[in-house]
Amino acid sequence: MVELPPQLQKGIKETESIGLAQVTFRVRCEKIGHGESVFLSQADNPAAGNRIPLFTTAKSYPWYTTRTPLSLALPITTSSDMVTTDKDVLYRYRYAIYRAGVFRRWEKSPDGGDIEEFRHHGADAISVHQVPMRLFHAGELYTVNDVLGVTVGPPDVDHIKVRQKFSSVSSLARKNSSNSAASLYGLNASRPASSSAMSDSGGSKKKVGFAPQPAPSHRYDTCTPTKQAVHLTSSDGLIVVSAFLPVHLTRADNGEWSADWDYEALLSMQTHLRVTRVGTVKWRGWHGNVGGGASSESGVPVDERHKVEAALRPFNCVPVWVPTNLFGEMYNGFCKGVLWPILHNVASVYSSPTGVNSGNPDAQKQIEPYDSEFAEYMMDDVAQGPIHGDGGREGELWAAFTAVNRYFTDVIIQCFNEGDLIWIHGFHLMILPSFLTRRISMAKIGIFFHTPFPSSEIFRTLWCREDLLRGMLNADQVGFHLFEYARHFLTCCRRLLGLNYGMFPDSSGGHNLAIDTNGRHVSVTSIHAGVEPPVLHQVLCHRSTVERVKSIRSQFQGKVIFAAIDRMESLKGIPLKLIALERFLQRCPEWAGKIVVVQVGISAFERGDDYTKTRNEVLSMVSNINDRWPKTVQFQECAESEMRLQQRMALLKAADVVMVTTIRDGLNLIPLVRTFLICFIVGKNLQTLTLWLVILYVTRSLL
């Protein structure tokens, strides 16, 4: 039997009823000097004898960790013979820096380096870490993750696992002393099954528990373990890559730049992971439409780029600087002109083969060449230049597309640390995995599509189909919103590249849907996107939103309000919506004068001829409907910057019916419409709900 320390033996009777939580403290120390060590000190009892050393290894550096978990006594109060947990108690602590075993200083703010403090306002006068004790529960194991010098806001707390319950403090001490030498961090994840069954019983009958299954000796062993969920902590690095950074840039009159999160962007969601975001910035002329001659609308000036980088640094955002003309060719010409219709199952064999909407291209126009000091290492499997479509305009667009993807590659490599995950978003960067795997072969890469993926019959009409598929297959995981799109991708790989797919076993003992290519398995997943309820609640409760809702309802008092917000392009189905409305009023004339449709059209200049055609068609149909049924349709066209989240939320909340009639959509770029369909249509009166179903039925019958 293990002898307990005298101090612990003395206090056993006094602490029998106190719950204990096992907490491991970890701190990231990036700017600690050579020969310096880190100690944990309780802020309310800073005596040197009570400081606990933290350790690191070559593999875990720069993270310093307590060797074993600390047993924190959870405070309780007794009132009327009822024990309740005190939720207001904070555990306060600080980190001390020692050099050669002698105290040198306490942690300071500069020790935090460039780690982002996620927009916590205000700061403590005393630099002390605080963690609420209500986050801990007796008998469970936790890890507290800190950054040295960053004391603003609560730390990240990871709930590791539920510990075995013990009958007394003495049994807990015996358990800790027997396992402390076996595990550096006290997690004991690999202890034998026999030890888990030997719980302290205090002389009673031995308790029987469930021991973990042993690891199989062969990958095809019938005794496969249960698949374990992947647990990511704040030490895991993630590089999120997208065509545009999820931020808004503002330039003051004095030339100073500022940035703020674009809360409407899906990729702006906050997380406890160490995230670096890479992408271009939207500023004047970013789309390449800079006019016929010299124009000031040519993006961020070169001499001010360092100011923009400084403004984005607190957000952990790294900009990719691409020439505006080159980016315009890639975005408007190739992505919107060629890929966008194909990905939405639209292929016209009689239209221009390039799909460009801007008219006849200038034959003398030259794409700015890509310049990189690493050009000699780019022996990727993406075909180059004019071999596609016999050169000409198609070759120019493909050259621009590949050049922009190379610009992204250079920036990602500068931000990459070994072990980081690279998560690519959007069809604009389909061939980016090909460039990355040639230069950082150890990187784990995932790509996620926010658009639909077409059937093989449609996708094969692209002249660069095989290069795009191979570019995606160089990732380790390919994600889609729906399994329908994933199934189309699998079919394209089977029919166009001759690859096999199926359910393959993984390292966790489960099976994943994957494609077998070049001796490796590329996982294919279907993942749904979510929203941030706190942001929605804040916008809904804002005074301007409430006033705007009242204004809309008073303007159309006594009428059933239909609301629709769509981009001005044919795929969004605005003309079909108006046809459905006209047919509904013809079949149900008693509703004439009782309904009003508020249709907001977002200008989609990047769609070129499609935008112009759709706009003219919508204006003509609105005029015809209002001539027959006056003031039935209230149409308004505006830029995307004029219909932000706050304006859209007000309109959607004031409406009785929200109409979404897109022909084909991967993720609706007008965010939260589907959420409001669920939240606000339910609970309306039966008459309005029946009217909505009639409109939906008529609309679907036209599609």
XYZ file of C-alpha atoms in Angstrom:
703
model
C 0.000 0.000 0.000
C 1.284 3.433 -0.901
C 1.941 5.692 2.076
C 0.289 9.107 1.795
C 2.163 12.306 2.583
C 1.640 13.515 6.178
C -0.127 16.666 5.031
C -2.611 14.670 2.977
C -3.181 12.121 5.777
C -3.959 14.954 8.151
C -6.609 16.461 5.924
C -8.320 13.289 4.701
C -11.196 13.477 7.162
C -11.737 17.170 6.474
C -11.852 16.774 2.655
C -13.813 13.532 2.313
C -16.916 15.351 1.086
C -15.129 17.852 -1.185
C -15.319 17.084 -4.918
C -12.022 17.044 -6.793
C -11.423 17.775 -10.481
C -8.213 16.735 -12.221
C -6.869 19.691 -14.269
C -3.762 19.780 -16.475
C -2.408 23.270 -17.234
C -0.771 23.980 -20.615
C 0.695 27.295 -21.711
C 2.107 28.328 -25.087
C 5.444 30.118 -24.616
C 6.782 31.321 -27.957
C 9.051 34.101 -26.696
C 10.619 32.463 -23.671
C 14.402 32.807 -23.569
C 17.080 30.109 -23.496
C 17.640 28.651 -20.038
C 14.299 29.956 -18.774
C 11.557 27.777 -17.295
C 7.890 28.317 -16.476
C 6.138 27.833 -13.136
C 2.442 27.953 -12.265
C 1.545 30.066 -9.244
C -1.812 30.580 -7.567
C -2.565 34.317 -7.648
C -4.141 34.344 -4.196
C -1.194 32.466 -2.696
C 1.952 33.488 -4.649
C 4.451 31.979 -2.193
C 7.450 30.453 -3.940
C 6.902 27.115 -2.223
C 3.502 26.700 -3.867
C 4.708 27.151 -7.457
C 4.412 24.157 -9.778
C 6.928 23.613 -12.605
C 5.826 23.071 -16.200
C 7.773 20.925 -18.659
C 8.152 20.634 -22.416
C 9.713 18.266 -24.949
C 11.171 18.640 -28.414
C 7.878 17.378 -29.846
C 5.483 19.461 -27.751
C 7.460 22.747 -27.766
C 6.398 25.603 -27.444
C 3.740 24.098 -25.165
C 4.712 23.722 -21.481
C 2.600 21.321 -19.410
C 2.274 20.259 -15.786
C 3.701 16.774 -15.376
C 0.566 15.416 -13.683
C -2.949 16.840 -13.330
C -3.626 19.073 -10.355
C -6.423 18.123 -7.985
C -8.612 21.226 -7.659
C -11.134 21.187 -4.825
C -14.533 22.312 -6.080
C -16.097 24.796 -3.631
C -19.450 23.895 -2.108
C -21.802 25.653 0.243
C -24.236 24.070 2.673
C -27.638 25.650 3.131
C -30.700 23.985 4.676
C -29.062 20.553 4.445
C -28.699 20.937 0.670
C -25.320 21.047 -1.094
C -25.079 23.403 -4.065
C -22.121 24.368 -6.226
C -20.910 27.952 -6.010
C -20.902 29.197 -9.598
C -19.174 32.527 -8.908
C -15.828 31.188 -7.670
C -12.823 31.763 -9.952
C -9.498 29.966 -9.848
C -6.880 32.726 -10.280
C -3.337 31.942 -11.277
C -0.242 33.405 -12.963
C 2.844 32.099 -14.707
C 6.300 32.891 -13.355
C 9.517 32.873 -15.402
C 12.598 31.359 -13.764
C 16.181 31.482 -14.995
C 18.760 29.037 -13.611
C 16.318 28.074 -10.864
C 15.887 31.668 -9.643
C 12.702 33.718 -10.029
C 13.178 36.346 -12.742
C 9.793 37.914 -13.519
C 6.077 37.400 -13.972
C 4.527 36.946 -17.417
C 3.956 40.118 -19.456
C 1.771 41.062 -22.432
C 4.662 41.006 -24.982
C 5.118 37.297 -24.191
C 1.925 36.600 -26.153
C 3.562 37.381 -29.495
C 1.113 37.687 -32.391
C -1.473 35.322 -30.923
C -4.898 36.868 -31.505
C -6.994 37.913 -28.527
C -10.459 37.220 -29.940
C -11.908 40.657 -29.556
C -12.442 40.687 -25.820
C -13.071 44.249 -24.739
C -11.451 45.660 -21.658
C -8.545 44.308 -19.664
C -7.749 43.451 -16.072
C -5.639 45.877 -14.116
C -3.830 42.812 -12.772
C -2.497 40.356 -15.319
C -4.063 37.241 -13.840
C -5.557 34.217 -15.553
C -9.015 33.305 -14.357
C -11.025 30.161 -14.971
C -14.558 29.684 -13.549
C -14.728 26.702 -11.263
C -18.252 25.992 -12.505
C -16.673 24.567 -15.675
C -15.239 21.658 -13.676
C -17.043 18.633 -12.307
C -15.876 16.235 -9.651
C -14.002 13.153 -10.795
C -13.404 14.371 -14.374
C -10.263 15.280 -16.285
C -9.675 18.664 -17.984
C -6.910 20.553 -19.783
C -6.634 24.346 -19.515
C -4.855 25.940 -22.497
C -3.273 29.384 -22.084
C -0.971 31.707 -23.981
C 1.813 33.262 -21.936
C 1.068 36.940 -21.402
C -2.510 36.793 -22.757
C -4.869 37.132 -19.805
C -7.818 38.804 -21.527
C -10.846 36.559 -21.664
C -11.307 33.036 -20.322
C -8.862 30.292 -21.321
C -9.719 27.331 -23.552
C -10.803 24.374 -21.436
C -10.787 20.906 -23.005
C -12.898 18.218 -21.362
C -10.697 15.167 -21.881
C -12.630 12.284 -20.353
C -14.735 11.219 -17.390
C -12.529 9.887 -14.634
C -13.328 6.821 -12.575
C -15.222 7.679 -9.408
C -13.401 7.103 -6.133
C -14.845 6.543 -2.726
C -12.327 8.724 -0.883
C -9.411 11.085 -1.216
C -7.063 8.286 -0.142
C -8.113 6.085 -3.098
C -7.624 9.013 -5.475
C -4.120 9.587 -4.090
C -3.244 5.900 -4.544
C -4.479 6.025 -8.140
C -2.475 9.150 -8.965
C 0.712 7.873 -7.337
C 0.542 4.557 -9.208
C 0.036 6.209 -12.604
C 2.197 9.336 -12.313
C 5.323 7.592 -13.568
C 3.532 5.979 -16.488
C 2.295 9.147 -18.165
C 4.067 12.465 -18.617
C 0.838 14.455 -18.823
C -1.261 12.282 -16.525
C -3.758 11.258 -19.192
C -3.049 7.501 -18.855
C -4.761 6.797 -22.190
C -2.868 3.542 -22.708
C -3.158 1.925 -19.291
C -3.972 -1.810 -19.347
C -7.540 -3.002 -19.152
C -6.952 -4.735 -15.841
C -6.185 -1.467 -14.086
C -9.459 0.109 -15.195
C -11.401 -2.683 -13.574
C -9.535 -2.435 -10.239
C -11.475 0.465 -8.757
C -11.409 1.234 -5.073
C -14.318 -0.341 -3.325
C -13.538 0.383 0.277
C -13.730 -3.306 1.204
C -16.963 -3.972 -0.683
C -17.549 -6.174 -3.698
C -15.275 -5.463 -6.645
C -16.945 -3.287 -9.297
C -16.964 -4.487 -12.875
C -16.371 -1.956 -15.650
C -16.022 -2.000 -19.425
C -12.411 -2.301 -20.519
C -11.367 -0.798 -23.877
C -10.965 -3.291 -26.701
C -7.351 -4.111 -27.622
C -5.921 -2.701 -30.825
C -6.083 -5.214 -33.713
C -2.835 -6.870 -34.751
C -3.838 -6.656 -38.426
C -5.780 -4.009 -40.314
C -8.326 -6.615 -41.387
C -8.664 -8.204 -37.939
C -12.282 -8.987 -37.115
C -11.858 -7.428 -33.680
C -11.777 -3.796 -34.819
C -12.009 -1.043 -32.205
C -14.835 1.423 -32.054
C -14.171 4.505 -34.162
C -13.048 7.387 -31.964
C -13.996 11.005 -32.643
C -11.179 13.373 -33.532
C -10.609 15.899 -30.762
C -8.968 19.149 -31.836
C -7.475 21.490 -29.263
C -6.179 25.047 -29.350
C -2.695 23.757 -30.182
C -3.842 22.414 -33.556
C -3.113 24.727 -36.479
C -5.553 25.340 -39.319
C -5.039 27.362 -42.506
C -8.378 28.353 -44.037
C -8.002 29.350 -47.691
C -10.711 31.116 -49.683
C -10.885 33.437 -52.656
C -11.757 36.361 -50.362
C -10.936 37.050 -46.732
C -14.023 37.266 -44.469
C -13.287 40.865 -43.450
C -14.379 44.371 -44.375
C -11.654 46.920 -45.110
C -12.109 50.642 -44.512
C -9.760 53.420 -45.565
C -9.957 56.715 -43.692
C -9.358 60.102 -45.275
C -5.944 60.289 -43.618
C -4.824 57.081 -45.341
C -5.202 54.771 -42.325
C -6.759 51.342 -42.837
C -9.011 49.387 -40.483
C -10.676 45.986 -40.693
C -13.669 44.250 -39.170
C -15.161 40.768 -39.431
C -17.712 40.130 -42.147
C -20.207 38.274 -39.982
C -22.235 37.285 -43.038
C -19.353 35.206 -44.351
C -19.444 31.571 -43.291
C -15.663 31.490 -42.776
C -15.702 34.332 -40.234
C -16.967 32.030 -37.481
C -14.725 31.991 -34.432
C -13.171 28.817 -33.069
C -10.800 27.742 -30.331
C -8.287 26.463 -32.898
C -5.210 28.364 -34.046
C -6.607 29.594 -37.377
C -4.807 31.518 -40.119
C -6.995 32.776 -42.954
C -5.550 33.308 -46.435
C -7.286 35.080 -49.323
C -7.578 38.236 -51.373
C -9.172 41.459 -50.173
C -12.146 43.130 -51.802
C -11.278 46.702 -52.611
C -11.785 49.033 -55.555
C -11.103 47.262 -58.809
C -10.548 43.825 -57.256
C -12.747 42.271 -59.962
C -10.508 43.554 -62.758
C -13.041 46.042 -64.190
C -10.727 49.045 -64.001
C -11.976 50.832 -67.074
C -10.606 51.238 -70.555
C -7.586 53.306 -69.627
C -5.753 54.321 -66.497
C -8.093 54.194 -63.523
C -7.771 54.773 -59.809
C -10.043 51.805 -59.190
C -7.151 49.368 -59.314
C -7.174 47.746 -55.891
C -5.084 48.542 -52.843
C -2.144 50.789 -53.774
C 1.183 48.996 -53.624
C 2.693 51.528 -51.226
C -0.202 51.003 -48.781
C -0.236 47.219 -48.753
C 1.867 47.090 -45.608
C -0.818 49.127 -43.816
C -3.513 46.664 -44.893
C -1.373 43.751 -43.716
C -0.951 45.438 -40.334
C -4.718 46.000 -40.065
C -5.407 42.336 -40.867
C -2.747 40.928 -38.540
C -4.917 41.062 -35.361
C -7.478 38.937 -37.222
C -4.853 36.346 -38.239
C -5.667 37.111 -41.868
C -2.945 37.056 -44.531
C -3.758 38.768 -47.853
C -2.775 37.400 -51.262
C -1.761 40.232 -53.577
C -2.811 39.426 -57.141
C -2.763 41.960 -60.021
C -6.315 43.205 -60.502
C -6.427 42.477 -64.239
C -5.180 38.932 -63.677
C -7.657 38.306 -60.872
C -10.470 39.721 -63.003
C -9.624 37.298 -65.797
C -9.666 34.417 -63.346
C -12.784 35.425 -61.388
C -15.052 36.958 -64.038
C -13.691 35.139 -67.065
C -12.960 31.575 -65.975
C -14.794 31.066 -62.666
C -18.013 32.962 -63.389
C -17.967 32.647 -67.168
C -16.895 29.010 -67.558
C -17.130 27.072 -64.289
C -20.202 28.668 -62.706
C -22.735 27.587 -65.377
C -21.226 24.103 -65.672
C -21.252 23.517 -61.907
C -24.946 24.445 -61.881
C -25.754 21.935 -64.654
C -26.059 24.611 -67.355
C -24.320 23.822 -70.628
C -25.174 25.447 -73.954
C -23.409 23.847 -76.908
C -24.419 26.712 -79.157
C -22.974 29.543 -77.062
C -19.463 30.926 -77.057
C -17.074 28.111 -76.088
C -15.371 30.285 -73.508
C -18.542 31.295 -71.756
C -17.221 34.854 -71.421
C -19.912 37.468 -71.021
C -17.940 40.579 -71.807
C -18.146 40.456 -75.611
C -15.318 39.990 -78.081
C -11.977 39.807 -76.319
C -9.062 41.917 -77.295
C -6.778 39.711 -79.357
C -3.750 41.747 -78.327
C -4.486 41.520 -74.615
C -1.780 39.743 -72.674
C -2.170 38.023 -69.332
C 0.394 39.235 -66.849
C 2.867 36.361 -66.424
C 3.325 34.689 -63.076
C 6.669 35.342 -61.469
C 8.019 33.237 -58.620
C 11.450 32.319 -57.365
C 10.188 28.749 -56.926
C 9.137 28.301 -60.555
C 11.710 25.585 -61.157
C 10.047 23.373 -58.522
C 6.578 23.512 -60.067
C 6.539 20.184 -61.869
C 2.857 19.648 -61.070
C 0.352 17.598 -63.025
C -1.726 20.602 -64.165
C -1.475 21.172 -67.895
C -0.351 24.657 -68.833
C -1.327 27.373 -71.231
C -2.753 27.181 -74.714
C -3.098 23.416 -75.132
C -6.716 23.792 -73.998
C -9.179 24.804 -76.693
C -6.378 25.301 -79.214
C -5.197 28.430 -77.440
C -6.945 31.745 -78.005
C -9.270 33.062 -75.365
C -9.611 29.694 -73.638
C -5.863 29.481 -73.199
C -5.760 32.986 -71.689
C -8.457 32.164 -69.155
C -6.789 28.902 -68.141
C -3.425 30.649 -67.795
C -5.005 33.269 -65.519
C -6.686 30.558 -63.426
C -3.465 28.624 -62.873
C -1.446 31.795 -62.215
C -3.784 32.962 -59.444
C -3.659 29.524 -57.830
C 0.155 29.809 -57.789
C -0.042 33.150 -56.005
C -2.117 31.459 -53.314
C 0.418 28.628 -53.114
C 3.287 30.981 -52.292
C 1.392 32.673 -49.448
C 0.154 29.390 -47.958
C 3.681 27.977 -47.856
C 4.879 31.057 -45.974
C 2.161 30.516 -43.336
C 2.455 26.726 -43.117
C 3.900 24.984 -40.066
C 4.450 21.260 -39.933
C 1.315 19.570 -38.638
C -1.086 22.291 -39.809
C -4.245 21.377 -41.677
C -4.997 23.250 -44.911
C -8.706 23.716 -45.624
C -9.537 25.137 -49.066
C -12.969 26.604 -49.749
C -14.645 27.258 -53.085
C -14.366 26.246 -56.715
C -12.034 29.176 -57.434
C -9.098 27.104 -56.104
C -9.843 23.671 -57.563
C -6.268 23.003 -58.691
C -4.582 24.488 -55.603
C -4.014 21.033 -53.994
C -1.860 20.063 -56.992
C 0.511 22.959 -56.425
C 0.634 22.449 -52.653
C 1.403 18.722 -52.695
C 4.406 19.318 -54.960
C 5.969 21.735 -52.489
C 4.776 20.538 -49.080
C 4.020 16.876 -49.559
C 3.513 16.265 -45.825
C 0.564 18.680 -45.604
C -2.941 17.407 -44.899
C -5.259 19.151 -47.348
C -9.025 19.343 -47.535
C -11.182 21.110 -50.118
C -14.835 22.006 -49.664
C -17.302 22.990 -52.393
C -19.961 25.582 -51.596
C -21.571 25.077 -55.013
C -23.302 22.100 -56.621
C -21.315 19.589 -58.633
C -22.750 18.565 -62.025
C -23.339 15.172 -63.520
C -20.618 13.623 -65.637
C -22.526 14.381 -68.849
C -22.331 18.102 -68.074
C -18.861 18.206 -66.536
C -17.278 16.410 -69.485
C -18.112 19.392 -71.730
C -15.234 21.300 -70.072
C -11.990 21.215 -72.030
C -10.002 21.164 -68.738
C -12.120 18.531 -66.993
C -9.322 16.067 -66.218
C -6.979 18.714 -64.807
C -9.687 20.020 -62.500
C -10.534 16.534 -61.218
C -6.878 15.656 -60.633
C -6.370 18.930 -58.825
C -9.185 18.084 -56.405
C -7.933 14.505 -55.965
C -4.562 15.767 -54.732
C -6.379 16.734 -51.525
C -6.894 14.236 -48.722
C -10.573 15.043 -48.342
C -13.200 16.509 -50.674
C -16.396 17.849 -49.111
C -19.809 18.822 -50.488
C -23.039 20.116 -49.004
C -25.208 17.241 -50.260
C -24.556 13.611 -51.075
C -26.090 14.261 -54.501
C -23.126 16.470 -55.378
C -20.676 13.970 -53.879
C -22.245 11.207 -55.973
C -21.806 13.266 -59.145
C -18.147 13.829 -58.271
C -17.604 10.101 -57.741
C -19.251 9.355 -61.079
C -17.055 11.901 -62.863
C -13.912 10.329 -61.399
C -15.129 6.876 -62.461
C -16.152 7.766 -66.025
C -13.578 10.400 -66.913
C -10.495 9.133 -65.057
C -11.301 5.436 -64.704
C -10.903 5.457 -60.909
C -12.630 3.168 -58.429
C -14.435 4.280 -55.291
C -16.040 2.537 -52.350
C -16.028 2.161 -48.578
C -12.436 1.762 -47.411
C -11.256 1.037 -43.831
C -9.542 3.871 -41.995
C -7.034 4.006 -39.156
C -9.776 4.379 -36.528
C -11.414 1.067 -37.304
C -14.297 2.496 -39.327
C -14.956 2.892 -43.035
C -15.000 6.021 -45.183
C -16.334 6.679 -48.659
C -13.186 7.289 -50.683
C -11.656 7.230 -54.150
C -8.657 4.995 -54.841
C -6.103 7.003 -56.821
C -2.339 6.539 -57.154
C -2.161 4.185 -54.194
C -3.946 6.529 -51.791
C -7.518 7.029 -50.652
C -9.202 10.433 -50.999
C -12.164 10.729 -48.610
C -15.422 12.161 -49.980
C -17.798 13.622 -47.393
C -21.127 15.440 -47.183
C -21.078 18.206 -44.564
C -23.791 20.699 -43.711
C -23.090 24.321 -42.827
C -24.404 26.144 -39.770
C -25.028 29.673 -38.518
C -24.023 31.740 -35.495
C -27.123 32.276 -33.310
C -25.475 35.007 -31.155
C -24.913 37.168 -34.243
C -28.514 36.667 -35.395
C -29.880 37.491 -31.962
C -27.785 40.647 -31.746
C -28.968 41.892 -35.150
C -32.619 41.066 -34.429
C -32.567 42.973 -31.156
C -30.854 46.050 -32.606
C -32.978 49.180 -32.460
C -32.589 50.014 -36.159
C -33.775 46.518 -37.117
C -36.878 46.823 -34.941
C -37.683 50.253 -36.389
C -37.209 49.009 -39.945
C -39.579 46.087 -39.306
C -42.256 48.456 -38.012
C -41.778 50.732 -41.033
C -42.231 47.880 -43.531
C -45.321 46.532 -41.815
C -46.924 49.979 -41.565
C -46.173 50.628 -45.248
C -48.044 47.479 -46.289
C -50.575 47.386 -43.490
C -53.450 44.993 -44.051
C -51.624 42.992 -46.732
C -49.836 39.689 -46.735
C -46.151 40.490 -47.339
C -44.080 38.224 -49.575
C -40.315 38.814 -49.396
C -37.597 37.623 -51.755
C -33.920 38.529 -52.005
C -32.038 37.161 -55.012
C -29.088 37.943 -57.213
C -29.976 39.159 -60.689
C -29.053 36.047 -62.654
C -31.085 33.392 -64.388
C -30.153 30.581 -61.964
C -31.856 32.373 -59.065
C -35.270 31.937 -60.696
C -36.698 35.471 -60.382
C -38.587 35.292 -63.724
C -40.080 31.918 -62.731
C -41.158 33.418 -59.421
C -42.970 36.242 -61.178
C -44.641 33.816 -63.590
C -45.838 31.776 -60.602
C -47.210 34.925 -58.952
C -49.048 35.946 -62.115
C -50.575 32.472 -62.518
C -51.577 32.408 -58.861
C -53.466 35.704 -59.176
C -55.193 34.431 -62.301
C -56.367 31.262 -60.543
C -57.185 32.993 -57.241
C -58.429 36.490 -58.132
C -59.837 36.996 -54.619
C -56.251 37.575 -53.416
C -55.697 40.532 -55.748
C -54.985 43.643 -53.687
C -54.440 41.579 -50.539
C -50.837 40.581 -51.177
C -47.645 42.445 -51.991
C -44.361 40.974 -53.185
C -41.212 42.826 -52.080
C -38.546 41.598 -54.497
C -34.988 42.795 -53.884
C -32.557 42.159 -56.732
C -28.828 42.176 -55.986
C -26.778 43.444 -58.935
C -24.639 40.635 -60.363
C -22.359 42.557 -62.711
C -19.900 39.654 -62.825
C -22.476 37.591 -64.752
C -22.195 39.948 -67.744
C -24.780 39.217 -70.433
C -26.749 36.925 -68.152
C -27.223 39.777 -65.672
C -28.327 42.210 -68.390
C -30.791 39.732 -69.887
C -32.243 38.773 -66.502
C -32.591 42.389 -65.424
C -34.474 43.415 -68.580
C -36.756 40.394 -68.319
C -37.563 41.068 -64.655
C -38.311 44.762 -65.254
C -40.656 43.883 -68.112
C -42.539 41.280 -66.073
C -42.864 43.565 -63.044
C -44.310 46.269 -65.251
C -46.868 43.881 -66.766
C -48.007 42.552 -63.387
C -48.363 46.030 -61.867
C -50.322 47.224 -64.889
C -52.890 44.474 -64.339
C -52.768 44.369 -60.504
C -51.431 47.765 -59.327
C -48.829 47.858 -56.534
C -48.616 44.083 -56.315
C -44.848 43.880 -56.903
C -42.426 46.255 -55.215
C -39.133 45.718 -57.055
C -35.875 47.242 -55.908
C -32.398 46.651 -57.345
C -29.374 47.517 -55.246
C -25.735 46.647 -54.780
C -24.742 43.928 -52.361
C -23.205 46.533 -50.036
C -26.633 48.186 -49.668
C -28.415 44.994 -48.600
C -26.324 43.704 -45.745
C -27.364 41.359 -42.961
C -29.176 43.989 -40.926
C -31.341 45.160 -43.848
C -32.135 41.600 -44.934
C -33.049 40.496 -41.428
C -35.487 43.376 -41.085
C -37.219 42.516 -44.366
C -37.383 38.799 -43.603
C -38.765 39.391 -40.124
C -41.450 41.771 -41.408
C -42.568 39.330 -44.118
C -45.331 36.764 -43.765
C -43.941 34.592 -46.554
C -40.331 34.205 -47.681
C -39.907 32.937 -51.238
C -36.761 31.068 -52.315
C -37.026 29.753 -55.866
C -33.448 29.144 -56.965
C -33.201 26.631 -59.772
C -29.993 25.085 -58.460
C -27.931 26.180 -55.489
C -25.186 24.678 -53.362
C -25.175 27.142 -50.474
C -27.465 30.147 -50.770
C -25.198 33.204 -50.726
C -28.014 35.245 -49.213
C -27.389 33.817 -45.728
C -29.936 32.522 -43.252
C -32.952 32.510 -45.630
C -33.678 28.871 -44.992
C -33.273 29.431 -41.253
C -35.923 32.116 -41.333
C -38.248 29.912 -43.361
C -38.270 27.535 -40.406
C -38.266 30.145 -37.639
C -40.869 32.600 -38.874
C -43.290 30.698 -41.122
C -44.066 28.246 -38.324
C -46.427 30.013 -35.950
C -48.114 32.174 -38.580
C -51.827 31.834 -39.100
C -53.112 28.898 -41.121
C -54.388 31.147 -43.892
C -50.927 32.569 -44.578
C -49.323 29.131 -44.397
C -51.857 27.753 -46.921
C -51.138 30.672 -49.244
C -47.398 29.980 -49.015
C -47.974 26.330 -49.920
C -50.046 27.352 -52.951
C -47.323 29.706 -54.192
C -44.672 27.057 -53.611
C -46.716 24.449 -55.483
C -47.309 26.733 -58.468
C -43.637 27.708 -58.559
C -42.434 24.118 -58.419
C -44.800 23.159 -61.191
C -43.004 25.624 -63.462
C -39.476 24.395 -62.700
